[in-house]
Amino acid sequence: WFFSSCPEVELESVTVNVTIQDFVADVVSELFFRNMQQVPKETMFIFPVDSDTVVHTFYATMGDTRIEAMLWEKEEAQQLCKATSGMENLGYLQNKWDLWGPVFACFLGTLPPNSEVTISLCYVQELPMQPDGAAQFCWPRELFPRTNYVRWHSSEEETESENLHFSICLNSAHGVSHIAINSSYTPLQYTTPDQTSAVVSLKRPPWMQDDLNLLVYYRGSHTLSAVVERRDPKAPPGSLLGDPVVMVTLMPSIPEVEPSPGHLGEFLFLMDCSLFQDAQVPPEELPYLSSAHPYICLQNTLLFLLKSLPLGCYFNIYSFGGTFKAFYLQSVEYTQESMDNAVGRISSICPDLGGCDLLGLLRFIYRTPLLHGHARQLFIFIQRKISSEEEAVMAEVYRYRDHHRCFCFPTNRCDSFNLSQAMALETKGECVCIHSRMDMTSEAVKCLQRALQPLASGISLHWELPPGLEVSMIRKAPEMIFQGHKSSIYAQIHGQTQDPEVEEGAVTLQYHVGSQSFDYTLRFSLSPSADNRLPVHRMAMMHLLWKLAWEGTSRTEKDIWHNAVKSSLSLGVLSPFTSIVAVRMKQRDAWHHDSLPPDSSMLFSPSCNLVPCQLLWLGSFRPAWFKSTKFWMVQKCQFFLEILGRKPPDTEALTQLSATCKAFKMSWNWTISPLSTRLCDFSRLRVVVAHQKANGSWSLTTALASALGLRKADVELQRPSEDVQPNVWATILALVWLHQYKWKVSWSQILETKACRWLRDQAEVQLDECLEAANSLLGCFVEPTIFRI
């Protein structure tokens, strides 16, 4: 976070005040750094910002000099940057290996020996929600002072750190239940009788330099949460600042129900053509390829994904390189015919080692209208770097983040790992690094299982306000909300109430899960306590400014442009209409934040000069978590298995290797380890899956019987009775074989579930007799619970 040319620029003390109200945090911090060396050091401050964070105040003080960052209209700021000397000091950060994504960076200049610099940083942030409903706040470990853990650990009394002052104020109309912090802290103290407010302070930084992780739990189980913030009395009524703003957090309860036929989803599979570079082989060699060959691995991935989709959903497959191609002009309904057609076209994907036009493909997909009732979910398999278009890709993903979800699968050689991770995080998806192409199938199908979970759709909000008051939506409700996630919307309340005694409003959330409808109503106060810092207004302003930019507001629309720039400057909210400029001046010449910056001509006066300061997009190349010993062992085992091309060791050898891992205190469950998937011969599994129909059933064929290790004549002979249809008997046999086979993996359950659903829909199926005959024929024992969905 704080970066300098030498580690001797030490963070001496920290003062942080955090105010958390439901799912929004307002942070005010002061950081005191000192150059411990006897020589001057050049210093720079770097702070990461994501799409839910607004840094609105920054200044640094060194002696009687003050460096302050402020916003200016974009074109004017660009002219100022051209006149700023030393901008090259920010250039080397662009490809620094351990930094990625958008950061606020300010070059502070030379810090004299034994001198101190004080950083003042203020920002607001929309907090993520954990699966258990807690609001999560984090503070980076780099912004804690150094600590003598040995002295603390040996001390009999738990003393508080003298150089850390970290206080947290918690507020919620629902009531504050409890907190969890990975550090030592004072007891939670309630400041109101109804326990809607509480305070807590850290005693010391987290153990062994971890990031601070604070979880806040509110009372009860809530589907809706509302925070109303009063207007700024200095702003004119009718403007965003001059009206109250409400932030409503949607946390719909999503039960485990079967999706209705009209709400099964749209699944788009995006394949990087460079993955097929080593996958092209002559047709006559296909029967002799091992399951580890790239061609078979890629075929397996698309085959298993296609076979696992539910009837009635929509899908399409795209390949991208220098250009992109689609199997179909638009997504098609998943039927037996469309599935067979897609499976037959997998081999037509050709390698393309030219460019990587993921940006063009995403823009094409995002501009394709959503299918009503079908959640759009992208599965992106990527191996190449997106060159200089990462920032543009993330801008597109951010713009449409409420309309889709991304599951990303970068390979371990991929230079776009961080981009993949950011895309998944922004859209509430998942990013899984593929260490071997043999992992690709299992990881992709496991993510598809998650994608098929029930979700909330058809989301709408209905307001009930006193007469005279109206609501204007700033950020609308999303198209869908996935299980375990939340979404926050912002609205402006304007007008004048006709009945001052009515101080309450209400909002009702309506949504669908499958064929079931739900609605929840929350009443909220229209007379909240005053908050002069306006954190909710700042978050609402950020969304409003981006909305104006997406709607194509240009300089020709003078009134809208002028108001957008003025609003951005007044709250310090960076937007597409403004840019950052930093100025070094004497303390006595500093201006206050309650007024707009002066005319740009003053910046060239003798008393101040411009300082390099920008919002940068940094591109790194190395995922930080590859240091794991467990990953190292997996990669080495995979390497030797694939290079030597031999069969995997038997169960006893795996047990011995597992015991060796435990000797090094490494927990390793082979049933879920990626390596357990690699140590399998997929040839027979591939044949069995290839013969499964789109509805989940199998037909009784010679090829299926052979894949099951049986003769078709024996299979027909063992059919329990003439009343059992051949396809029912074949489906039960394949289901039992999948369930009991020695290299059965958890993600095959999605295929079993399709088969069970098909069997359930058949009339008068003799399940018990068929299961007994299947167990006898296959020489196994599978219990009747297999038929439970």
Short mmCIF file of C-alpha atoms in Angstrom, two decimals, residues 347-719:
data_model
loop_
_atom_site.label_atom_id
_atom_site.label_comp_id
_atom_site.label_asym_id
_atom_site.label_seq_id
_atom_site.Cartn_x
_atom_site.Cartn_y
_atom_site.Cartn_z
CA SER A 347 -13.81 -30.06 -33.18
CA SER A 348 -14.27 -27.10 -35.56
CA ILE A 349 -12.65 -24.65 -33.10
CA CYS A 350 -9.24 -23.77 -34.57
CA PRO A 351 -6.20 -22.31 -32.80
CA ASP A 352 -5.64 -18.58 -33.20
CA LEU A 353 -2.38 -17.14 -31.91
CA GLY A 354 -3.08 -13.60 -33.11
CA GLY A 355 -4.65 -11.02 -30.81
CA CYS A 356 -7.03 -11.62 -27.94
CA ASP A 357 -10.25 -9.75 -28.65
CA LEU A 358 -12.03 -10.52 -25.39
CA LEU A 359 -13.09 -6.88 -25.16
CA GLY A 360 -14.86 -6.99 -28.53
CA LEU A 361 -16.58 -10.24 -27.63
CA LEU A 362 -17.81 -8.93 -24.27
CA ARG A 363 -19.15 -5.77 -25.89
CA PHE A 364 -21.01 -7.90 -28.43
CA ILE A 365 -22.52 -10.09 -25.70
CA TYR A 366 -23.44 -7.20 -23.39
CA ARG A 367 -25.24 -5.40 -26.17
CA THR A 368 -27.32 -8.50 -26.94
CA PRO A 369 -30.69 -8.17 -25.17
CA LEU A 370 -31.20 -10.37 -22.12
CA LEU A 371 -33.63 -13.25 -22.49
CA HIS A 372 -36.58 -12.54 -20.22
CA GLY A 373 -36.42 -14.60 -17.05
CA HIS A 374 -33.08 -16.24 -17.92
CA ALA A 375 -30.05 -15.17 -15.90
CA ARG A 376 -26.99 -14.64 -18.11
CA GLN A 377 -23.86 -16.46 -16.90
CA LEU A 378 -20.49 -16.47 -18.67
CA PHE A 379 -17.84 -19.20 -18.46
CA ILE A 380 -14.56 -17.70 -19.67
CA PHE A 381 -11.55 -19.95 -20.40
CA ILE A 382 -8.47 -17.85 -21.02
CA GLN A 383 -4.74 -18.36 -21.44
CA ARG A 384 -3.41 -15.14 -22.98
CA LYS A 385 -2.86 -11.62 -21.70
CA ILE A 386 -5.36 -9.00 -22.83
CA SER A 387 -2.47 -6.59 -23.58
CA SER A 388 -3.45 -2.99 -22.87
CA GLU A 389 -7.22 -3.48 -22.77
CA GLU A 390 -7.62 -4.69 -19.17
CA GLU A 391 -9.00 -1.37 -17.93
CA ALA A 392 -11.50 -1.22 -20.82
CA VAL A 393 -12.57 -4.82 -20.15
CA MET A 394 -13.20 -4.04 -16.48
CA ALA A 395 -15.13 -0.89 -17.40
CA GLU A 396 -17.50 -3.00 -19.54
CA VAL A 397 -17.85 -5.66 -16.83
CA TYR A 398 -18.58 -2.99 -14.22
CA ARG A 399 -21.18 -1.34 -16.42
CA TYR A 400 -23.17 -4.56 -16.82
CA ARG A 401 -22.36 -6.19 -13.48
CA ASP A 402 -26.03 -6.22 -12.43
CA HIS A 403 -27.00 -8.13 -15.59
CA HIS A 404 -24.73 -11.19 -15.54
CA ARG A 405 -22.20 -13.31 -13.68
CA CYS A 406 -18.72 -14.47 -14.77
CA PHE A 407 -16.97 -17.72 -13.98
CA CYS A 408 -13.35 -17.42 -15.08
CA PHE A 409 -10.80 -20.19 -15.68
CA PRO A 410 -7.31 -18.79 -16.32
CA THR A 411 -4.54 -21.33 -16.84
CA ASN A 412 -1.47 -21.33 -14.59
CA ARG A 413 0.49 -19.83 -17.52
CA CYS A 414 -2.06 -17.06 -17.94
CA ASP A 415 -0.91 -13.45 -17.64
CA SER A 416 -4.52 -12.35 -17.14
CA PHE A 417 -5.09 -14.11 -13.84
CA ASN A 418 -5.74 -10.87 -11.95
CA LEU A 419 -8.14 -9.66 -14.62
CA SER A 420 -10.04 -12.96 -14.43
CA GLN A 421 -10.21 -12.70 -10.65
CA ALA A 422 -11.50 -9.12 -10.82
CA MET A 423 -14.18 -10.00 -13.40
CA ALA A 424 -15.45 -12.84 -11.23
CA LEU A 425 -15.41 -10.71 -8.07
CA GLU A 426 -17.21 -7.79 -9.72
CA THR A 427 -20.06 -10.00 -10.96
CA LYS A 428 -20.37 -12.25 -7.85
CA GLY A 429 -18.92 -15.20 -9.78
CA GLU A 430 -15.85 -17.34 -9.18
CA CYS A 431 -12.29 -17.54 -10.51
CA VAL A 432 -10.52 -20.92 -10.55
CA CYS A 433 -6.91 -21.15 -11.72
CA ILE A 434 -6.40 -24.22 -13.90
CA HIS A 435 -3.04 -25.79 -13.02
CA SER A 436 -3.51 -28.56 -15.57
CA ARG A 437 -5.90 -28.97 -18.45
CA MET A 438 -6.97 -32.18 -16.74
CA ASP A 439 -8.44 -29.94 -14.00
CA MET A 440 -10.44 -27.91 -16.47
CA THR A 441 -13.38 -30.31 -16.76
CA SER A 442 -13.90 -30.88 -13.06
CA GLU A 443 -13.55 -27.22 -12.08
CA ALA A 444 -15.85 -26.01 -14.87
CA VAL A 445 -18.60 -28.51 -14.06
CA LYS A 446 -18.38 -27.70 -10.33
CA CYS A 447 -18.88 -24.03 -11.16
CA LEU A 448 -21.81 -24.96 -13.39
CA GLN A 449 -23.36 -26.70 -10.38
CA ARG A 450 -23.15 -23.41 -8.54
CA ALA A 451 -24.54 -21.53 -11.54
CA LEU A 452 -27.59 -23.82 -11.56
CA GLN A 453 -28.52 -22.98 -7.96
CA PRO A 454 -31.79 -21.08 -7.45
CA LEU A 455 -31.65 -17.29 -7.77
CA ALA A 456 -33.95 -14.34 -7.26
CA SER A 457 -35.33 -12.81 -10.46
CA GLY A 458 -38.09 -10.44 -11.47
CA ILE A 459 -36.89 -8.04 -8.78
CA SER A 460 -38.95 -4.90 -8.20
CA LEU A 461 -39.28 -2.25 -5.48
CA HIS A 462 -42.48 -0.43 -4.48
CA TRP A 463 -42.35 2.70 -2.33
CA GLU A 464 -44.84 4.06 0.19
CA LEU A 465 -44.04 7.65 1.21
CA PRO A 466 -46.05 10.46 2.85
CA PRO A 467 -48.03 12.64 0.41
CA GLY A 468 -45.81 15.19 -1.29
CA LEU A 469 -42.68 13.04 -1.35
CA GLU A 470 -41.43 11.12 -4.38
CA VAL A 471 -38.53 8.79 -5.15
CA SER A 472 -36.12 9.02 -8.10
CA MET A 473 -34.00 5.93 -8.64
CA ILE A 474 -30.25 6.54 -8.99
CA ARG A 475 -29.15 2.93 -9.15
CA LYS A 476 -31.95 0.55 -10.06
CA ALA A 477 -32.54 -2.95 -8.75
CA PRO A 478 -30.52 -5.63 -10.61
CA GLU A 479 -31.98 -8.16 -13.03
CA MET A 480 -31.20 -10.99 -10.61
CA ILE A 481 -29.54 -11.67 -7.26
CA PHE A 482 -27.63 -14.90 -6.76
CA GLN A 483 -27.73 -17.08 -3.70
CA GLY A 484 -25.62 -15.74 -0.82
CA HIS A 485 -25.20 -12.27 -2.32
CA LYS A 486 -26.70 -8.81 -1.89
CA SER A 487 -27.28 -5.74 -4.02
CA SER A 488 -27.57 -2.09 -2.98
CA ILE A 489 -29.74 0.47 -4.72
CA TYR A 490 -29.76 4.24 -4.21
CA ALA A 491 -32.68 6.64 -4.51
CA GLN A 492 -33.24 10.37 -4.08
CA ILE A 493 -36.25 11.48 -1.99
CA HIS A 494 -37.51 14.86 -3.17
CA GLY A 495 -40.52 17.04 -2.58
CA GLN A 496 -42.15 18.50 0.54
CA THR A 497 -44.28 16.35 2.83
CA GLN A 498 -47.85 17.56 3.33
CA ASP A 499 -48.05 15.99 6.79
CA PRO A 500 -44.95 16.80 8.91
CA GLU A 501 -46.12 14.41 11.64
CA VAL A 502 -45.61 11.38 9.37
CA GLU A 503 -41.94 10.51 9.74
CA GLU A 504 -41.94 7.03 8.26
CA GLY A 505 -41.79 5.49 4.82
CA ALA A 506 -41.87 1.93 3.52
CA VAL A 507 -40.37 -0.08 0.69
CA THR A 508 -41.57 -3.47 -0.53
CA LEU A 509 -39.30 -5.94 -2.33
CA GLN A 510 -40.92 -8.41 -4.72
CA TYR A 511 -39.09 -11.22 -6.50
CA HIS A 512 -39.44 -14.77 -7.84
CA VAL A 513 -37.50 -17.94 -7.09
CA GLY A 514 -38.53 -20.57 -9.60
CA SER A 515 -42.30 -20.55 -9.71
CA GLN A 516 -42.64 -19.09 -6.20
CA SER A 517 -43.25 -15.40 -5.50
CA PHE A 518 -42.02 -13.50 -2.45
CA ASP A 519 -42.52 -10.01 -1.07
CA TYR A 520 -41.08 -8.27 1.99
CA THR A 521 -41.88 -4.82 3.38
CA LEU A 522 -39.53 -2.67 5.46
CA ARG A 523 -40.56 0.51 7.26
CA PHE A 524 -37.85 3.13 7.77
CA SER A 525 -37.51 6.52 9.44
CA LEU A 526 -37.48 9.65 7.31
CA SER A 527 -35.84 11.65 10.14
CA PRO A 528 -32.41 10.09 10.60
CA SER A 529 -29.67 11.57 12.77
CA ALA A 530 -27.49 14.17 11.06
CA ASP A 531 -24.27 13.05 9.34
CA ASN A 532 -22.25 15.94 7.97
CA ARG A 533 -19.83 13.60 6.22
CA LEU A 534 -22.54 12.38 3.79
CA PRO A 535 -21.18 8.87 3.02
CA VAL A 536 -24.43 7.66 1.42
CA HIS A 537 -24.65 10.78 -0.73
CA ARG A 538 -21.08 10.16 -1.95
CA MET A 539 -21.85 6.56 -2.95
CA ALA A 540 -25.07 7.68 -4.65
CA MET A 541 -23.16 10.44 -6.44
CA MET A 542 -20.64 7.93 -7.80
CA HIS A 543 -23.42 5.78 -9.28
CA LEU A 544 -25.23 8.84 -10.68
CA LEU A 545 -22.10 10.15 -12.41
CA TRP A 546 -21.32 6.78 -14.00
CA LYS A 547 -24.94 6.50 -15.09
CA LEU A 548 -24.68 9.88 -16.85
CA ALA A 549 -21.45 8.76 -18.54
CA TRP A 550 -23.01 5.50 -19.76
CA GLU A 551 -26.00 7.39 -21.12
CA GLY A 552 -23.59 9.29 -23.36
CA THR A 553 -23.70 12.71 -21.71
CA SER A 554 -21.30 14.95 -23.64
CA ARG A 555 -20.02 18.52 -23.46
CA THR A 556 -22.71 19.53 -25.94
CA GLU A 557 -25.30 18.96 -23.20
CA LYS A 558 -23.96 21.92 -21.24
CA ASP A 559 -26.38 21.97 -18.30
CA ILE A 560 -26.08 18.24 -17.56
CA TRP A 561 -22.30 18.30 -18.03
CA HIS A 562 -21.85 21.37 -15.83
CA ASN A 563 -24.01 19.94 -13.03
CA ALA A 564 -22.19 16.59 -13.20
CA VAL A 565 -18.78 18.26 -12.92
CA LYS A 566 -19.94 20.59 -10.13
CA SER A 567 -21.42 17.68 -8.16
CA SER A 568 -18.27 15.60 -8.62
CA LEU A 569 -16.08 18.47 -7.37
CA SER A 570 -18.29 19.38 -4.42
CA LEU A 571 -18.17 15.89 -2.88
CA GLY A 572 -14.72 14.89 -4.09
CA VAL A 573 -16.15 11.95 -6.04
CA LEU A 574 -13.98 10.97 -9.00
CA SER A 575 -16.01 10.39 -12.15
CA PRO A 576 -15.65 10.05 -15.92
CA PHE A 577 -16.02 13.86 -16.07
CA THR A 578 -13.15 14.69 -13.71
CA SER A 579 -9.50 13.80 -12.98
CA ILE A 580 -7.12 14.12 -10.05
CA VAL A 581 -4.62 16.94 -9.67
CA ALA A 582 -2.25 17.32 -6.69
CA VAL A 583 -0.63 20.52 -5.53
CA ARG A 584 2.30 21.20 -3.18
CA MET A 585 1.99 24.44 -1.22
CA LYS A 586 2.80 26.05 2.07
CA GLN A 587 0.43 25.26 4.94
CA ARG A 588 -0.71 28.88 5.19
CA ASP A 589 -1.79 28.85 1.53
CA ALA A 590 -3.89 25.68 1.73
CA TRP A 591 -7.55 26.04 0.89
CA HIS A 592 -10.42 24.28 2.60
CA HIS A 593 -12.50 21.42 1.24
CA ASP A 594 -15.78 23.18 1.90
CA SER A 595 -15.11 25.33 -1.17
CA LEU A 596 -14.31 24.44 -4.76
CA PRO A 597 -10.67 24.54 -5.96
CA PRO A 598 -9.45 27.95 -7.11
CA ASP A 599 -8.86 28.95 -10.69
CA SER A 600 -6.13 26.92 -12.39
CA SER A 601 -4.00 30.02 -12.90
CA MET A 602 -3.29 30.05 -9.16
CA LEU A 603 -1.56 26.66 -9.48
CA PHE A 604 1.31 28.29 -11.32
CA SER A 605 1.94 30.89 -8.63
CA PRO A 606 5.32 30.88 -6.83
CA SER A 607 3.73 29.57 -3.62
CA CYS A 608 2.59 26.21 -5.07
CA ASN A 609 3.46 23.71 -7.75
CA LEU A 610 1.91 20.60 -9.28
CA VAL A 611 2.72 17.10 -8.00
CA PRO A 612 2.39 13.78 -9.92
CA CYS A 613 -0.87 12.20 -8.75
CA GLN A 614 -3.21 9.92 -10.70
CA LEU A 615 -5.67 7.11 -10.57
CA LEU A 616 -3.59 4.40 -12.27
CA TRP A 617 -4.36 0.98 -13.69
CA LEU A 618 -1.51 -1.32 -12.69
CA GLY A 619 -0.82 -4.65 -14.40
CA SER A 620 0.95 -7.43 -12.53
CA PHE A 621 1.86 -10.91 -13.75
CA ARG A 622 2.11 -13.16 -10.71
CA PRO A 623 -0.73 -14.47 -8.54
CA ALA A 624 0.50 -14.11 -4.97
CA TRP A 625 -0.98 -17.37 -3.69
CA PHE A 626 1.08 -19.72 -5.87
CA LYS A 627 3.55 -20.08 -2.99
CA SER A 628 1.51 -22.89 -1.40
CA THR A 629 3.47 -26.09 -0.80
CA LYS A 630 0.35 -28.07 -1.54
CA PHE A 631 0.01 -26.46 -4.97
CA TRP A 632 3.70 -27.07 -5.60
CA MET A 633 3.29 -30.81 -4.87
CA VAL A 634 0.16 -31.01 -7.05
CA GLN A 635 1.97 -29.33 -9.94
CA LYS A 636 4.98 -31.65 -9.64
CA CYS A 637 2.83 -34.81 -9.48
CA GLN A 638 0.78 -33.62 -12.43
CA PHE A 639 3.93 -32.78 -14.38
CA PHE A 640 5.47 -36.23 -14.04
CA LEU A 641 2.19 -38.06 -14.70
CA GLU A 642 1.53 -36.16 -17.91
CA ILE A 643 5.13 -36.13 -19.20
CA LEU A 644 5.71 -39.83 -18.55
CA GLY A 645 2.28 -40.67 -19.98
CA ARG A 646 1.82 -43.58 -17.59
CA LYS A 647 -1.22 -44.70 -15.63
CA PRO A 648 -1.72 -43.21 -12.17
CA PRO A 649 -0.54 -45.09 -9.08
CA ASP A 650 -2.96 -47.35 -7.30
CA THR A 651 -4.96 -46.52 -4.20
CA GLU A 652 -2.23 -47.78 -1.85
CA ALA A 653 0.32 -45.43 -3.41
CA LEU A 654 -2.11 -42.53 -3.05
CA THR A 655 -2.65 -43.42 0.59
CA GLN A 656 1.09 -43.41 1.20
CA LEU A 657 1.45 -40.00 -0.48
CA SER A 658 -1.46 -38.68 1.57
CA ALA A 659 0.20 -39.95 4.77
CA THR A 660 3.42 -38.20 3.73
CA CYS A 661 1.50 -34.96 3.34
CA LYS A 662 -0.01 -35.37 6.81
CA ALA A 663 3.49 -35.85 8.22
CA PHE A 664 4.16 -32.29 7.04
CA LYS A 665 0.91 -31.18 8.74
CA MET A 666 -0.85 -30.72 5.41
CA SER A 667 -4.52 -31.63 5.41
CA TRP A 668 -5.33 -33.40 2.14
CA ASN A 669 -8.60 -35.07 1.27
CA TRP A 670 -8.05 -37.04 -1.93
CA THR A 671 -11.75 -37.16 -2.73
CA ILE A 672 -11.81 -33.40 -3.32
CA SER A 673 -8.22 -32.71 -4.33
CA PRO A 674 -7.64 -31.57 -7.93
CA LEU A 675 -5.06 -34.34 -8.17
CA SER A 676 -7.69 -37.02 -7.50
CA THR A 677 -9.37 -35.91 -10.73
CA ARG A 678 -6.12 -36.11 -12.67
CA LEU A 679 -5.39 -39.63 -11.49
CA CYS A 680 -8.17 -41.16 -13.58
CA ASP A 681 -8.61 -42.66 -17.03
CA PHE A 682 -11.49 -40.69 -18.49
CA SER A 683 -11.85 -42.70 -21.69
CA ARG A 684 -14.79 -44.85 -20.51
CA LEU A 685 -16.38 -42.01 -18.58
CA ARG A 686 -16.22 -39.88 -21.71
CA VAL A 687 -18.04 -42.54 -23.72
CA VAL A 688 -20.76 -43.00 -21.08
CA VAL A 689 -21.34 -39.24 -20.80
CA ALA A 690 -21.29 -38.78 -24.58
CA HIS A 691 -24.25 -41.17 -24.89
CA GLN A 692 -26.40 -39.38 -22.31
CA LYS A 693 -29.30 -37.57 -23.92
CA ALA A 694 -30.28 -33.97 -23.26
CA ASN A 695 -33.14 -35.07 -21.01
CA GLY A 696 -30.75 -37.11 -18.82
CA SER A 697 -31.60 -40.60 -20.12
CA TRP A 698 -29.54 -43.22 -21.99
CA SER A 699 -30.53 -45.52 -24.83
CA LEU A 700 -29.53 -49.18 -24.69
CA THR A 701 -26.76 -49.46 -27.29
CA THR A 702 -23.72 -51.66 -27.88
CA ALA A 703 -21.39 -48.68 -27.33
CA LEU A 704 -22.93 -47.91 -23.93
CA ALA A 705 -22.78 -51.55 -22.83
CA SER A 706 -19.13 -51.75 -23.88
CA ALA A 707 -18.28 -48.57 -21.93
CA LEU A 708 -19.92 -50.12 -18.87
CA GLY A 709 -17.70 -53.17 -19.30
CA LEU A 710 -20.62 -55.39 -20.38
CA ARG A 711 -21.98 -57.13 -23.46
CA LYS A 712 -25.25 -55.85 -24.87
CA ALA A 713 -26.69 -59.38 -24.92
CA ASP A 714 -26.02 -59.77 -21.19
CA VAL A 715 -27.57 -56.41 -20.46
CA GLU A 716 -30.75 -57.28 -22.35
CA LEU A 717 -30.88 -60.70 -20.71
CA GLN A 718 -30.71 -59.23 -17.20
CA ARG A 719 -33.51 -56.71 -17.77
#
